[in-house]
Structure formats: C-alpha cells, structure tokens
Coordinates of C-alpha atoms in Angstrom, one line a residue:
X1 CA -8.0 16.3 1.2
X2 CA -6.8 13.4 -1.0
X3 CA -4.1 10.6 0.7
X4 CA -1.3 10.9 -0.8
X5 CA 0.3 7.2 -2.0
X6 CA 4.1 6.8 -3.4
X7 CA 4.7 4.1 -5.6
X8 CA 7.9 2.9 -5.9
X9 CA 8.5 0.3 -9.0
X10 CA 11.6 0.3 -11.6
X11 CA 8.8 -1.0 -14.0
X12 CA 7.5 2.6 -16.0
X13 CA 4.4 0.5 -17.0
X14 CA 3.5 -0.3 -13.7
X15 CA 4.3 3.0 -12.1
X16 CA 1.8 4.5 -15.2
X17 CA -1.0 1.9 -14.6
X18 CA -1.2 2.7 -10.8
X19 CA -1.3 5.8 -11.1
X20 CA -4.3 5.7 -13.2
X21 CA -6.3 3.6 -10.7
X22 CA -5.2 5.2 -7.7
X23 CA -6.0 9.0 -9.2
X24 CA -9.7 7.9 -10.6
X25 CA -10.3 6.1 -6.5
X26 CA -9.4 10.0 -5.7
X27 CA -6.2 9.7 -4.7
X28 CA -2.9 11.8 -5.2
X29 CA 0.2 9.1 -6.3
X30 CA 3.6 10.5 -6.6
X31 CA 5.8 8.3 -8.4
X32 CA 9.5 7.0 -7.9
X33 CA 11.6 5.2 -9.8
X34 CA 13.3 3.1 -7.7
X35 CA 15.2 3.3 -4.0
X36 CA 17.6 6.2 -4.8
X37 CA 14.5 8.7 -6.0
X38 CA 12.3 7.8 -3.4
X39 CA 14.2 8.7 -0.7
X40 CA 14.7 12.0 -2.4
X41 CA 11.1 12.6 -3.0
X42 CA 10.7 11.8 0.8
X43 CA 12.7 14.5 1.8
X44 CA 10.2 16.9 -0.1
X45 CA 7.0 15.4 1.6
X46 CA 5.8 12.3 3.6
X47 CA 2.9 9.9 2.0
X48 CA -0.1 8.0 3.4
X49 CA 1.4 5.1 2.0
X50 CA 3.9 3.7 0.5
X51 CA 3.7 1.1 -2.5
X52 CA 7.2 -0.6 -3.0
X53 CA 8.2 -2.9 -5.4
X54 CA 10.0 -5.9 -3.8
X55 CA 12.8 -6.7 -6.5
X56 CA 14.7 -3.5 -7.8
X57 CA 17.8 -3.0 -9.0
X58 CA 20.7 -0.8 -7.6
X59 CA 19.0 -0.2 -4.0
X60 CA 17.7 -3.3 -2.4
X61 CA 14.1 -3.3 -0.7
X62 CA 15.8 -3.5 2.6
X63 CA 18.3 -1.0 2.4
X64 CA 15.0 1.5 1.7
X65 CA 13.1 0.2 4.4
X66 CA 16.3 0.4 6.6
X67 CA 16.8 4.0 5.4
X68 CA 12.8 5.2 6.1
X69 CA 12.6 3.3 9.4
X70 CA 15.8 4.8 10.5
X71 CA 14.2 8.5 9.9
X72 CA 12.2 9.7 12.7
X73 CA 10.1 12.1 10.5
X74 CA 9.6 8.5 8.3
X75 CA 9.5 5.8 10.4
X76 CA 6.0 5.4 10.9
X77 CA 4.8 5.4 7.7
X78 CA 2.9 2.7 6.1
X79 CA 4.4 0.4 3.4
X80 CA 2.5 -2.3 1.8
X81 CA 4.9 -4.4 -1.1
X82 CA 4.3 -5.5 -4.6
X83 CA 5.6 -8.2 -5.1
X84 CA 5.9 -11.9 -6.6
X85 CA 7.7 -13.4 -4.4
X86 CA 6.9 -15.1 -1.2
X87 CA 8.0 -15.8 2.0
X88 CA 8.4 -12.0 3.1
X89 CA 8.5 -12.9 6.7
X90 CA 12.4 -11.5 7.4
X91 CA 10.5 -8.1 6.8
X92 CA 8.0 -7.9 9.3
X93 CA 11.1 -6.7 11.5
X94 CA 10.4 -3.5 9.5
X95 CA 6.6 -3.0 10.0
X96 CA 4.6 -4.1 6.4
X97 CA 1.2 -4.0 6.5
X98 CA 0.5 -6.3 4.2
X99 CA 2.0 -7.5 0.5
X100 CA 0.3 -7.8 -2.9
X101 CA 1.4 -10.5 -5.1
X102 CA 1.8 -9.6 -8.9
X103 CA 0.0 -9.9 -11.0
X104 CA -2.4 -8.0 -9.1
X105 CA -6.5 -7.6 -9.2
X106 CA -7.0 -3.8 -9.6
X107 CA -9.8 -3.9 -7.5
X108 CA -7.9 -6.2 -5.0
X109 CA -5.5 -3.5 -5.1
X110 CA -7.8 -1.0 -4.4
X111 CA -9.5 -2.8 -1.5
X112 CA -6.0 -3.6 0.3
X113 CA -4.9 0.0 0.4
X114 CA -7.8 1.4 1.4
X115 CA -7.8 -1.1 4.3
X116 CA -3.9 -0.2 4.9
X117 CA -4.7 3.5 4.6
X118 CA -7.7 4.1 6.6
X119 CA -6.0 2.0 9.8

C-alpha cells in the first residue's frame, strides 16, 4: 500500500510540482492549501508524513503544529518543513524530523522523506 504524504504550501506551483515527484516515487500526496485546509483534511484521514511550508499566511506554522500535536489521534505524526529560512531550532519542542531548505534538489527531496518515512 502506498504512504500517504500531505503537502502543505500556499504556493499552487509548488503543491503541483510535489505532487508529481512524490506520485511517480509511488506515493499518494494529498494536498492542502495552507493551515486552515489541512487541519480539515486531517480530520478525514491521517498521513505518513507531513510536508509543511514554513512561511504561510493566515495560520502560522506554529499554530498548525500546536493544533496537530495537541490531537491525540495526530500527535505522532511525522512533519518534515520546507522552508528557506534558518534557525528552526524553537521547533524541535514540536518534534521535526528534519527541514528542507528551498530551493530544493528533487532527488534531495526524495532521499530525505524516504529516510523520514521509513523510520
């Protein structure tokens, strides 16, 4: 059975572009645009993994993170960011795996999940 990865980005492009990777690596994405529609979508079913954007507007990254960890059915899951920013260490409170700067290598990408995923 395929993992299932959500990918949470207010970018439409990016969403699109990951979703092409991840399906031809064999994997199922469901997408979300942004905080709000994620945490919708997780009410409907949980993920492998979770891709989130780092800067998004209307629902900060750590109001999500607060919201998932904070759900005993969601809590555990994993969450590695996409991001170009640095200095994410005020998050490791809330259990990341890892972080992907952007512009990313898609087979950097690739490699990093699977890592995450297969833990």
């Amino acid at each position: 059975m395929a993992k299932i990865i959500m990918v949470i980005d207010d970018e439409v492009e990016i969403l699109n572009s990951i979703e092409a990777l991840l399906t031809q690596e064999g994997y199922k994405v469901v997408k979300a645009n942004g905080g709000e529609e994620a945490l919708e979508k997780l009410k409907l079913s949980k993920p492998d993994l979770i891709l989130l954007d780092f800067f998004m507007p209307k629902m900060s990254v750590g109001d999500v993170l607060e919201k998932i960890r904070a759900d005993d059915n969601l809590k555990d899951l994993k969450v590695i960011f996409l991001t170009a920013a640095a200095g994410l260490w005020k998050y490791e409170k809330l259990n990341i795996l890892d972080y992907i700067k952007k512009p990313f290598d898609n087979k950097d990408l690739v490699q990093r999940i699977k890592n995450v995923i297969d833990r």
